[in-house]
Short mmCIF file of C-alpha atoms in Angstrom, two decimals:
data_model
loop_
_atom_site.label_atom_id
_atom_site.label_comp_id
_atom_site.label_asym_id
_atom_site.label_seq_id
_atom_site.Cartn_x
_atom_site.Cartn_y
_atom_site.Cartn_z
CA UNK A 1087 16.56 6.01 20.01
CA UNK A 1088 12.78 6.75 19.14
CA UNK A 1089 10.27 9.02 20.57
CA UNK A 1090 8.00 7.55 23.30
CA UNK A 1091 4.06 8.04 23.16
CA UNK A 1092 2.85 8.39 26.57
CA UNK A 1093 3.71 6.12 28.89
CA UNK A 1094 -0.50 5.65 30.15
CA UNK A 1095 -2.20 3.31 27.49
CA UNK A 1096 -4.30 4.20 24.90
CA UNK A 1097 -8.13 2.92 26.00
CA UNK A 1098 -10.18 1.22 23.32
CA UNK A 1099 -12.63 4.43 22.34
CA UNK A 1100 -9.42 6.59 21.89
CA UNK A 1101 -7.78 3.69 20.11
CA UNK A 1102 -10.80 3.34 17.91
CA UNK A 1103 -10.88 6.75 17.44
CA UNK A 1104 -7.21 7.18 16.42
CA UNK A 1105 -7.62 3.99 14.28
CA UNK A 1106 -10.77 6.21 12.63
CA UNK A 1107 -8.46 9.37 11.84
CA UNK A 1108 -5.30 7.05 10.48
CA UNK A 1109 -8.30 5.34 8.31
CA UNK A 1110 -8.92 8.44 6.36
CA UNK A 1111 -5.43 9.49 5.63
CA UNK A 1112 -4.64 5.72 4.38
CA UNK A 1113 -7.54 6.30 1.85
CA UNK A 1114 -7.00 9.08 0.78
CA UNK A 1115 -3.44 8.18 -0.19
CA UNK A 1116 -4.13 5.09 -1.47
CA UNK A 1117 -7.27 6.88 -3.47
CA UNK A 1118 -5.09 9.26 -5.11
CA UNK A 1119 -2.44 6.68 -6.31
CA UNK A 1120 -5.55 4.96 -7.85
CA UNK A 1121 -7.89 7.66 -9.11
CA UNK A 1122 -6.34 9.50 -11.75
CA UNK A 1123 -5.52 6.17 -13.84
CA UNK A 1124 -8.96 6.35 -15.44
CA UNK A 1125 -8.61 10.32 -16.28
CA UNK A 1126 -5.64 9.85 -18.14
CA UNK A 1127 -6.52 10.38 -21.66
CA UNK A 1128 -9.13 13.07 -20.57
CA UNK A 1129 -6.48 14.59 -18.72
CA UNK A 1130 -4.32 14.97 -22.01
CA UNK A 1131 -7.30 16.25 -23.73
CA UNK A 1132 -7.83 19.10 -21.63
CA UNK A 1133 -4.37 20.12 -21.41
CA UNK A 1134 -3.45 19.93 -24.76
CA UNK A 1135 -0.59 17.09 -23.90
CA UNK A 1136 0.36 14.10 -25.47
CA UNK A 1137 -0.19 11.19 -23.72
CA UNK A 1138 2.95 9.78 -23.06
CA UNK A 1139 3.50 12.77 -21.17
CA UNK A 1140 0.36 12.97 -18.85
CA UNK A 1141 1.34 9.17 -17.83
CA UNK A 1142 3.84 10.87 -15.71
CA UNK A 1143 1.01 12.15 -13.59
CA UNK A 1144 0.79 8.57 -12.28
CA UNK A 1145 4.27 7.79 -12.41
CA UNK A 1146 5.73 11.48 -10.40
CA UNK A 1147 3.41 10.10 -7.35
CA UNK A 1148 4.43 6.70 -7.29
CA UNK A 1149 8.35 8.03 -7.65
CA UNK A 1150 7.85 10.82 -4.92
CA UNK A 1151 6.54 7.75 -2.26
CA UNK A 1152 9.07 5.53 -2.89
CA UNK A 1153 11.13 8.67 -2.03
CA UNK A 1154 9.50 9.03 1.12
CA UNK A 1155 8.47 6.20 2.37
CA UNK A 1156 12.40 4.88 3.30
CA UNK A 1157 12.48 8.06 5.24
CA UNK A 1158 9.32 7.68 7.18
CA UNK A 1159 11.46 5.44 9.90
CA UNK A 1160 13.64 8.50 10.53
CA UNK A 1161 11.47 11.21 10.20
CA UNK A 1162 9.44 10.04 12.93
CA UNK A 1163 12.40 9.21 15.38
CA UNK A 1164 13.66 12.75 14.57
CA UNK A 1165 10.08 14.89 14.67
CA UNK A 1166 7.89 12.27 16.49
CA UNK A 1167 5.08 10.37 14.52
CA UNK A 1168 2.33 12.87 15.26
CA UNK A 1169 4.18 15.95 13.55
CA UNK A 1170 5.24 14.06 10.61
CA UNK A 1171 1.50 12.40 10.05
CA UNK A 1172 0.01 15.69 10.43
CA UNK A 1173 2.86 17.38 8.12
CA UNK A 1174 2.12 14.85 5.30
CA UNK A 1175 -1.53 15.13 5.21
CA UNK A 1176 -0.76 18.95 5.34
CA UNK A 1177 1.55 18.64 2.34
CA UNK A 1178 -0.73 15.93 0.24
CA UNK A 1179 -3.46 18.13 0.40
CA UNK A 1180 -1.86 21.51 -0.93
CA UNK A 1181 -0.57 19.08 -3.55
CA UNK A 1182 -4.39 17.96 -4.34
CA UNK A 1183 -5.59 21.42 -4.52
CA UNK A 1184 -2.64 22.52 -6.37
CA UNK A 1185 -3.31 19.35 -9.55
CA UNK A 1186 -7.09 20.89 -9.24
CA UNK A 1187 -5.33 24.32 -10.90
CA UNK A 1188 -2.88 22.67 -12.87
CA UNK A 1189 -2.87 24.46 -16.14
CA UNK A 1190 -0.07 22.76 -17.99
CA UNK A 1191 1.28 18.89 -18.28
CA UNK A 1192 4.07 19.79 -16.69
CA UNK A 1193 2.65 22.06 -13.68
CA UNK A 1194 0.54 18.80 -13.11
CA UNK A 1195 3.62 16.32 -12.84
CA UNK A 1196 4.98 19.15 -10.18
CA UNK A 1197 1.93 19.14 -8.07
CA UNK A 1198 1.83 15.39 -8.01
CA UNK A 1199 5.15 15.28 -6.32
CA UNK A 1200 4.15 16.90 -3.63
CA UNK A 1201 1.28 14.82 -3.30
CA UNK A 1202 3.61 11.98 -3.33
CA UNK A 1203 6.31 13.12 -1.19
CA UNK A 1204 3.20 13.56 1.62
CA UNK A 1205 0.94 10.29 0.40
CA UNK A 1206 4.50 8.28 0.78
CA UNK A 1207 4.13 8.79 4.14
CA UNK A 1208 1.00 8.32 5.40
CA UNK A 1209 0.80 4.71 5.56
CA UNK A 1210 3.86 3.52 7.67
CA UNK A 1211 4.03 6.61 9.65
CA UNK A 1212 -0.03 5.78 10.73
CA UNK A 1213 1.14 1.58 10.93
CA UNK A 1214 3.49 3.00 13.54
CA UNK A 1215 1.51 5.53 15.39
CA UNK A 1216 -1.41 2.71 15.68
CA UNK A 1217 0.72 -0.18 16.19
CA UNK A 1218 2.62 1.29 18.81
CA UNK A 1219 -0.22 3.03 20.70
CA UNK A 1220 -2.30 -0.36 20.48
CA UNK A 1221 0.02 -2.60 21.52
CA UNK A 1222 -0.85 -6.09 22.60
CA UNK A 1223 -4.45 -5.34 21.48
CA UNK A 1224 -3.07 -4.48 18.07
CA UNK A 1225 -4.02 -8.14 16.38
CA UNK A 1226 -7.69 -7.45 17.58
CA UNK A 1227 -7.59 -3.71 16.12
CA UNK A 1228 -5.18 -4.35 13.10
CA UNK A 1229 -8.20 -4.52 10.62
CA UNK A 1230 -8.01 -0.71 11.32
CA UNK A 1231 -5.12 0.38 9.50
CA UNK A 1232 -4.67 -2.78 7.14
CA UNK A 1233 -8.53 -2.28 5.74
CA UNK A 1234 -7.51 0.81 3.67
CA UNK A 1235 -4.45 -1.28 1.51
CA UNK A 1236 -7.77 -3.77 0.33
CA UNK A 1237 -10.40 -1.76 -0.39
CA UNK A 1238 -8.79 1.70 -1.58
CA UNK A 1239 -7.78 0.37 -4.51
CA UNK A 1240 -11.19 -1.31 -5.64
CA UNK A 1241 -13.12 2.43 -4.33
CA UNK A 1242 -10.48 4.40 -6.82
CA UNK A 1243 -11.53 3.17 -10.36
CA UNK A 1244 -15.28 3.38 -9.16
CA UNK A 1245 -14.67 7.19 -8.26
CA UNK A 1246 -12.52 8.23 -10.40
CA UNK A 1247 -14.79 6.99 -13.32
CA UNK A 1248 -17.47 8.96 -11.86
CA UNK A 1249 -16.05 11.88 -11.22
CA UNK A 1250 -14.38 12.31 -14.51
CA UNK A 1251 -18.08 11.11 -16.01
CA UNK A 1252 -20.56 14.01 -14.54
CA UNK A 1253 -17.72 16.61 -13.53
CA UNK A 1254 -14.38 16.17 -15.60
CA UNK A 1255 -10.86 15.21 -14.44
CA UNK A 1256 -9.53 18.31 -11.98
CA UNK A 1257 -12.32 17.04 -9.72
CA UNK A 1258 -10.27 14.24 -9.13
CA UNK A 1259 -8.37 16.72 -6.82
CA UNK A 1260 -11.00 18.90 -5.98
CA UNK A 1261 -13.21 16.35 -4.74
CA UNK A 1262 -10.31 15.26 -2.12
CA UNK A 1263 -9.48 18.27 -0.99
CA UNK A 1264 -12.52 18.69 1.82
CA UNK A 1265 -11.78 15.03 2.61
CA UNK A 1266 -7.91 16.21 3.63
CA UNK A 1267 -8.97 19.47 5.50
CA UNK A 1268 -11.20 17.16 8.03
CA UNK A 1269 -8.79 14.26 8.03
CA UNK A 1270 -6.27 17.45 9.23
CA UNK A 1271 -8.13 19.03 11.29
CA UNK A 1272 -9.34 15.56 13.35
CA UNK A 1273 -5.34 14.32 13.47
CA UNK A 1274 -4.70 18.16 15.20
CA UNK A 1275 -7.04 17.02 17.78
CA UNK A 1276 -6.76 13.27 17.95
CA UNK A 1277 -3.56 11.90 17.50
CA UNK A 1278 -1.50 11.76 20.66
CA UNK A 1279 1.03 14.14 21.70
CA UNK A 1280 5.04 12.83 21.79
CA UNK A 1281 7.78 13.07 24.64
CA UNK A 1282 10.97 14.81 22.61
CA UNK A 1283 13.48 11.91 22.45
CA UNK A 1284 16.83 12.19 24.63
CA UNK A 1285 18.96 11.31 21.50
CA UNK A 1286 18.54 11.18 17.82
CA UNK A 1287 20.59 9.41 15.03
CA UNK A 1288 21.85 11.80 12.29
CA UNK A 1289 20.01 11.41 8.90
CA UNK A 1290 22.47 8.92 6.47
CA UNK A 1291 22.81 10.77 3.39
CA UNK A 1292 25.01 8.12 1.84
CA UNK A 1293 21.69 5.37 1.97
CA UNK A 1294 19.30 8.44 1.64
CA UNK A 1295 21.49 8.77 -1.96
CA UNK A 1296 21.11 4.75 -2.31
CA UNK A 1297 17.55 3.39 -1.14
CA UNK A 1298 15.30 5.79 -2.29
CA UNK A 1299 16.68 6.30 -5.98
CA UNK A 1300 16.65 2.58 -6.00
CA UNK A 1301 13.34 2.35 -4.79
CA UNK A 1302 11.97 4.53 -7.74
CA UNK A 1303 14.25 3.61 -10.66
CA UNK A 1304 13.50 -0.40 -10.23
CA UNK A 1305 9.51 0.55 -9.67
CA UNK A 1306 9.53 2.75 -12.56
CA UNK A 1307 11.48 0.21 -14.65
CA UNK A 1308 9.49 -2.82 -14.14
CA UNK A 1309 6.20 -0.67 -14.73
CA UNK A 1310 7.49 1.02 -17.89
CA UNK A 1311 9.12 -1.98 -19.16
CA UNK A 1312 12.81 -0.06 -18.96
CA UNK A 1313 15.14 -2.65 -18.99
CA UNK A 1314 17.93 0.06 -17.78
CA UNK A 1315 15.94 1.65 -15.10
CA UNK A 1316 15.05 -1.28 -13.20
CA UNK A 1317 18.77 -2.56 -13.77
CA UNK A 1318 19.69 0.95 -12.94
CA UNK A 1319 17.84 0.08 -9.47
CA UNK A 1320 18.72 -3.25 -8.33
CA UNK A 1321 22.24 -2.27 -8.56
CA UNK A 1322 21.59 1.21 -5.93
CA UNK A 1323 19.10 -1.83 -3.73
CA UNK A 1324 21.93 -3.81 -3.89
CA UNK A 1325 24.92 -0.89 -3.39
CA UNK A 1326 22.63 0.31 -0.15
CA UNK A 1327 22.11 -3.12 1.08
CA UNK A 1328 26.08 -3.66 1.53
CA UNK A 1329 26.28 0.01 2.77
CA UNK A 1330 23.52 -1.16 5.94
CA UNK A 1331 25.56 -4.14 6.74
CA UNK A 1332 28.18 -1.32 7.51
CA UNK A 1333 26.48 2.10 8.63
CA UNK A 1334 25.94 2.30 12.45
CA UNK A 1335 22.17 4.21 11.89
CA UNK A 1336 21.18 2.80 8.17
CA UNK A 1337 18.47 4.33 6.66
CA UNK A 1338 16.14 1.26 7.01
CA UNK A 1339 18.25 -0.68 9.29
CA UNK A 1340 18.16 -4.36 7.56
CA UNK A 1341 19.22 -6.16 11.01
CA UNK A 1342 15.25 -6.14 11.92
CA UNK A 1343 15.96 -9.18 9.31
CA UNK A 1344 17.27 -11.02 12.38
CA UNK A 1345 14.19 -11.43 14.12
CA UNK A 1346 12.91 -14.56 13.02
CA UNK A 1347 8.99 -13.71 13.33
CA UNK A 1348 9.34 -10.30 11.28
CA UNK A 1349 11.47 -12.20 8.53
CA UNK A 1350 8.69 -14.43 7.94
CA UNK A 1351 6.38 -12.24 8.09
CA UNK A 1352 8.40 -9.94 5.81
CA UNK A 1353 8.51 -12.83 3.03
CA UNK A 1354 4.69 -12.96 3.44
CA UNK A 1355 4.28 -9.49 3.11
CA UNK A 1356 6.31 -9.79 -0.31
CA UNK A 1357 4.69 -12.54 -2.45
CA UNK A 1358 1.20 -11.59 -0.74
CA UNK A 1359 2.07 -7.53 -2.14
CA UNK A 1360 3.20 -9.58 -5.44
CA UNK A 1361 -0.25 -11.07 -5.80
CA UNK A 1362 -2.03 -8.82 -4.98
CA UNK A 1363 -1.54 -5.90 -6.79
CA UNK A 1364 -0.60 -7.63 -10.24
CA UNK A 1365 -3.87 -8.64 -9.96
CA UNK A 1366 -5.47 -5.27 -9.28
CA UNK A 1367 -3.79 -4.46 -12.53
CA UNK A 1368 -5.20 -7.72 -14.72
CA UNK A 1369 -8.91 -7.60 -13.33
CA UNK A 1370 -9.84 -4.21 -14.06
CA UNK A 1371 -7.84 -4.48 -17.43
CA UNK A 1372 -9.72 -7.80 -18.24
CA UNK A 1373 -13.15 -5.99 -17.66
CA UNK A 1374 -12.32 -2.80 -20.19
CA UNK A 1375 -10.62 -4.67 -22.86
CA UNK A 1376 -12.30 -8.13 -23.37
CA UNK A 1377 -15.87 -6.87 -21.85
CA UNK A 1378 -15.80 -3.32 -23.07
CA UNK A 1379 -16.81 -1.77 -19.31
CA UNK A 1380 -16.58 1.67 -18.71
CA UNK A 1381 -13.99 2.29 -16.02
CA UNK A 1382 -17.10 2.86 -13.36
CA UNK A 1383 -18.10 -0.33 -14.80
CA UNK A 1384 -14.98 -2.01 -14.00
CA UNK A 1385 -14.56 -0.70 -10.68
CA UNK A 1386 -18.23 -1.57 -9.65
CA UNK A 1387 -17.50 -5.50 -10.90
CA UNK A 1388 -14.83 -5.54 -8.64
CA UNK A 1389 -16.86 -4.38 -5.92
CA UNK A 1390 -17.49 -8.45 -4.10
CA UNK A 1391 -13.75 -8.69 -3.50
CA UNK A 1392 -13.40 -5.51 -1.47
CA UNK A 1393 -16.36 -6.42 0.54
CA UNK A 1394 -14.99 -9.68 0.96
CA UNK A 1395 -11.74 -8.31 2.51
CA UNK A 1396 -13.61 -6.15 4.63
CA UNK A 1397 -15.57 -8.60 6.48
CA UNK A 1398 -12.74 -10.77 7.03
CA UNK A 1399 -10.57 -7.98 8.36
CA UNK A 1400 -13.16 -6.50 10.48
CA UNK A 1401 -13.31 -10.08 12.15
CA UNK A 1402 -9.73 -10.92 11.80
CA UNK A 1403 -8.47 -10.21 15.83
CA UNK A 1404 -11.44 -12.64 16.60
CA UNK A 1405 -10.28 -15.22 14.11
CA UNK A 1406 -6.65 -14.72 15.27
CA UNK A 1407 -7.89 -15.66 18.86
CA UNK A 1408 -9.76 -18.56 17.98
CA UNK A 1409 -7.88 -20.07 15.55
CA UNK A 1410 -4.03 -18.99 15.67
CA UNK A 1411 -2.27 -17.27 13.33
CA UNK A 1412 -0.83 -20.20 10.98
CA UNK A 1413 -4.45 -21.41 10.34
CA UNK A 1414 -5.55 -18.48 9.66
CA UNK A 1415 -2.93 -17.34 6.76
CA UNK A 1416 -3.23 -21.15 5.19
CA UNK A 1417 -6.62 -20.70 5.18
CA UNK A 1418 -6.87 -17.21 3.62
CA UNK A 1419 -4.11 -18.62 0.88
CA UNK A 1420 -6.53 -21.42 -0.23
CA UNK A 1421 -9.57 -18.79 -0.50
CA UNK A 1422 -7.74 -16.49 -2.43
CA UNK A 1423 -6.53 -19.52 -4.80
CA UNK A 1424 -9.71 -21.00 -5.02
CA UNK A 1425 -11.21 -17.32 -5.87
CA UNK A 1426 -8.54 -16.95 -8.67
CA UNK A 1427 -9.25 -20.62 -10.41
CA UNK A 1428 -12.42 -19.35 -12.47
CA UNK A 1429 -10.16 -16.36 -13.59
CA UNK A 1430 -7.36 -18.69 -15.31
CA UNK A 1431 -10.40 -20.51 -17.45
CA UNK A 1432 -11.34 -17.07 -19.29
CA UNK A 1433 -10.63 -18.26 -22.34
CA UNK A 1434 -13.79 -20.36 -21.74
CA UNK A 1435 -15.68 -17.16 -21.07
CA UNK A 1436 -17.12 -18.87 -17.31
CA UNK A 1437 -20.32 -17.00 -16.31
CA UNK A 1438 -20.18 -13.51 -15.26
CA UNK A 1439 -21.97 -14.72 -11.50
CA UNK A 1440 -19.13 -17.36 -11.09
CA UNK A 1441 -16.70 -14.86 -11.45
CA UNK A 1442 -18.68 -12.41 -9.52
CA UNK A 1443 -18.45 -15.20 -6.53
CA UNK A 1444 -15.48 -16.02 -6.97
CA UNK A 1445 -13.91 -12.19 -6.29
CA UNK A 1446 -15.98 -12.54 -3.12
CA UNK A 1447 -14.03 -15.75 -2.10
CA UNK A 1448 -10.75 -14.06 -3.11
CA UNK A 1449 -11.78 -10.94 -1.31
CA UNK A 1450 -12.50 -13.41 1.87
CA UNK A 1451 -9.26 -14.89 1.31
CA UNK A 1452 -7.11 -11.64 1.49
CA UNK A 1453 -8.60 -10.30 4.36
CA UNK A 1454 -7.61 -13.48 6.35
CA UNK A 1455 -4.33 -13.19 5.18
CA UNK A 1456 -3.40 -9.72 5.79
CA UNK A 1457 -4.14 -9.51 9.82
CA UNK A 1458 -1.36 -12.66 10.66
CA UNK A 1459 1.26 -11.03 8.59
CA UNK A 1460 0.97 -7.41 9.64
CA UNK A 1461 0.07 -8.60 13.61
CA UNK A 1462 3.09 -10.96 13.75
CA UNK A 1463 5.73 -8.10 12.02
CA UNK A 1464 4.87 -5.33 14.87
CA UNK A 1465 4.41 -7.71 17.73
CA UNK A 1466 7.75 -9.60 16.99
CA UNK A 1467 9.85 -6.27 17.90
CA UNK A 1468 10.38 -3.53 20.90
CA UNK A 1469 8.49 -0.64 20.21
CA UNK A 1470 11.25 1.80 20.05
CA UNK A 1471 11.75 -0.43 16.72
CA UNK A 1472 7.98 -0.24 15.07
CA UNK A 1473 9.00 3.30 13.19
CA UNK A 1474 11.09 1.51 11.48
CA UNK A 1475 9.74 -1.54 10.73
CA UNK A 1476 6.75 -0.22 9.02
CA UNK A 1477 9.07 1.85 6.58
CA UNK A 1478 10.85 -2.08 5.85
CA UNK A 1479 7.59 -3.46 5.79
CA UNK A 1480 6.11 -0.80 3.17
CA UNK A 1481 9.62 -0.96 1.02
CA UNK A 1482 9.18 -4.92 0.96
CA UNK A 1483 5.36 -4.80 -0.18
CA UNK A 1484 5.92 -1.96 -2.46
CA UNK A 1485 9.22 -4.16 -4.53
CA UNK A 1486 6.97 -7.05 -4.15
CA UNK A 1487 4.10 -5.13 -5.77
CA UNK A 1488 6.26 -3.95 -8.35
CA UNK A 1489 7.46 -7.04 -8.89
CA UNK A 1490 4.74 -9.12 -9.50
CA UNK A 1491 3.05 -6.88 -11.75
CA UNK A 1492 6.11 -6.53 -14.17
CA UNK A 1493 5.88 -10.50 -14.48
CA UNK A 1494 2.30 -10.61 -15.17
CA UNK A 1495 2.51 -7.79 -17.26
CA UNK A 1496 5.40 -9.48 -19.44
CA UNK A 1497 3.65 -12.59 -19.53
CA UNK A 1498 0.02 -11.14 -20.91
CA UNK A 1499 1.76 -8.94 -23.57
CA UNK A 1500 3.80 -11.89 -24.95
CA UNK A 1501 0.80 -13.59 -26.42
CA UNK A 1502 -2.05 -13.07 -28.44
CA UNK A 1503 -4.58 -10.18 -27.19
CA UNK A 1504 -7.95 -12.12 -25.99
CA UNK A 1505 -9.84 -13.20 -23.05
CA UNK A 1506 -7.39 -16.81 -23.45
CA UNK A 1507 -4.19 -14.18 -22.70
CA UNK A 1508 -5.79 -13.24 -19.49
CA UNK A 1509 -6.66 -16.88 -19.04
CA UNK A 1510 -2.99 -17.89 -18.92
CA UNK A 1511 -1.67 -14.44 -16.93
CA UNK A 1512 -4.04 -15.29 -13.89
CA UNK A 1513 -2.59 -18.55 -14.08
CA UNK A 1514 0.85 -17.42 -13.20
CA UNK A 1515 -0.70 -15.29 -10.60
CA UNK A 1516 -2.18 -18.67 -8.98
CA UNK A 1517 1.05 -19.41 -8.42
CA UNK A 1518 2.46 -16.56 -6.91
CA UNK A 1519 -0.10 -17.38 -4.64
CA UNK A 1520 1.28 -20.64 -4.12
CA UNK A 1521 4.27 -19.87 -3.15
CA UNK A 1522 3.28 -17.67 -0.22
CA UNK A 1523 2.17 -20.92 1.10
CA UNK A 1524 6.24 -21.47 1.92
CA UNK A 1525 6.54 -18.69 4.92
CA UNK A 1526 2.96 -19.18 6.04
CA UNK A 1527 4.06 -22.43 7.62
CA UNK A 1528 6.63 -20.98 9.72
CA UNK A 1529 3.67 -18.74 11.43
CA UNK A 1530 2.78 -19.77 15.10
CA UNK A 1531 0.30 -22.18 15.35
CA UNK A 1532 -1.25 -21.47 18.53
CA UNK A 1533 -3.63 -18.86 19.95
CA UNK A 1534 -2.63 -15.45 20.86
CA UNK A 1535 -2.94 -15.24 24.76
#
């Protein structure tokens, strides 16, 4: 049994607003998970680390999510979604200002897992606050909440180069910090208030022991290239998976699998979050190491394909209504391959304005397939369930992500460093893109009514 928002609906200005507040706090998460990658080495510098160690910074956040982010399902049936959206923005940004002070390596890794126990939680517990408060409008508002996932992670390389530039790396935190005061003080006064729920299912320790370990020891594996950790963590995935089948309130409650719609979606979801950010990874890599950018550099080149996603998603409820969901997601596929071609032909060093177009065709292509899959996952279930879909939905994208990024990673350090190695890698990432052509044909065809 979940909490119920009111039972009056949600008119399009306070929707909009809401949809404004839930923006920020997506950002600002996403931001942070991004930012501090190109402070790194200035961050060992200045704290007199090595830096192996200050690569935890990055790691102890991602960790501390995929702690939290099973739990966000829960958490908001138990407390409601408002106090648990407001409590993790409250919580990420004492972390923030807390890094700001750090004054050892290891103080720093601390801080960061509070940011990441709060930043885990900020973008399913906001899914399901919008999704639930928008409902049948949601595919014509879900550009919203899914424009933050697209563009965050293009905006974090481009700030966090400059801030580390003119002001030096603990204003990677401090320059957040005003950004989460306002983004708390708005949700105090904009998100809507919560009937208690009648019942409540008691926390399950046993997959709270399971998921979550799992969670982090296969992402940390496949990004550190630890063979033990990510074996470590399919065997807890696949321990908790047999304990769901069994548990009468599972953690994340795998029978939303049943539901046709949200399976497909689901599988989407997966290879989309598999292409996607394995190719956040190569681009900006590509840019630094074979055309010697700065980091601001980088982040500025990739600037076309977050516009590109922007513009689509902005439009996407309109293109949903005129052209159906199906065509929509084939048609965002092809853009996004056609946008990665040019990319597997670097060893041919193509120009720097066909790549330059070509990010903006990917970009296009990304946007259009985002608002299908995260429209059809929500709509396809009551929503008493949506709480706990958008924890599945965030687990899926986040293995997915880590995933695909392990591959790509494998296959560009098992050759020869040069623009050719790159070449090849985006080439395997064309076809990761292929393959989410398989569930996108299982999307309804017609219009939304």
């Amino acid at each position: 049994m979940t909490t119920r928002l009111p039972a009056n609906p949600v008119s399009d200005s306070a929707l909009r607003r809401l949809g404004g507040v839930l923006i920020l706090g997506a950002v600002l998460s996403i931001l942070d998970a991004t930012i501090v990658s190109v402070g790194i080495g200035v961050m060992a510098r200045g704290l007199d680390s090595s830096l192996p160690t200050v690569q935890w910074v990055a790691s102890a956040y991602l960790l501390a999510a995929s702690f939290t982010i099973p739990l966000s399902g829960w958490l908001s049936d138990r407390f409601g979604g408002r106090q648990v959206w407001i409590a993790a923005v409250g919580l990420f940004t004492a972390g923030t200002l807390l890094c700001g002070f750090a004054w050892s390596a290891p103080a720093l890794i601390a801080f960061r897992v509070l940011h990441g126990l709060g930043g885990g939680l900020m973008q399913p517990v906001g899914q399901a606050i919008f999704a639930q408060a928008a409902g049948p409008r949601l595919g014509r508002m879900i550009g919203v909440v899914t424009l933050p996932a697209t563009v965050a992670p293009v905006l974090g390389p481009m700030l966090g180069g400059a801030l580390v530039q003119d002001l030096g790396w603990r204003w990677l935190f401090f320059g957040i910090v005003p950004f989460g005061v306002a983004t708390l003080l708005l949700a105090v006064r904009v998100l809507p208030r919560e009937e208690p729920a009648d019942t409540r299912d008691p926390l399950d320790v046993r997959g709270l022991l399971l998921l979550p370990p799992g969670l982090g020891a296969l992402g940390y594996g496949l990004g550190e290239g630890s063979t033990g950790f990510a074996i470590a963590g399919a065997v807890l995935l696949l321990a908790y998976a047999g304990h769901a089948r069994r548990a009468q309130a599972p953690l994340l409650d795998l029978k939303l699998f049943a539901h046709k719609a949200f399976t497909v979606a689901s599988a989407s979801t997966f290879l989309l979050g598999a292409s996607l950010y394995s190719s956040m990874l190569l681009l900006p890599l590509y840019y630094q190491q074979i055309q010697h950018t700065s980091a601001l550099a980088a982040g500025l080149l990739l600037a076309p394909q977050a516009l590109g996603s922007a513009v689509v998603l902005l439009a996407g409820g309109m293109l949903l209504d005129r052209f159906g969901p199906r065509t929509v997601m084939l048609t965002g596929i092809a853009l996004s391959l056609v946008g990665t071609i040019a990319f597997t032909q670097l060893g041919d060093s193509p120009s720097p304005i066909l790549l330059t177009v070509s990010l903006l065709i990917r970009g296009f292509g990304l946007g259009a397939t985002t608002t299908p899959g995260m429209t059809m996952l929500y709509t396809s279930l009551e929503r008493s369930q949506i709480p706990r879909a958008a924890s599945a939905v965030n687990v899926v994208n986040r293995i997915g992500g880590s995933l695909g990024t392990a591959l790509l990673v494998a296959i560009l350090h098992a050759q020869p460093p040069g623009a050719a190695a790159f070449g090849t890698t985006f080439a395997w990432a064309l076809g990761l893109s292929l393959l989410s052509f398989i569930p996108a044909l299982f999307f309804p065809k017609g219009t939304r009514k």
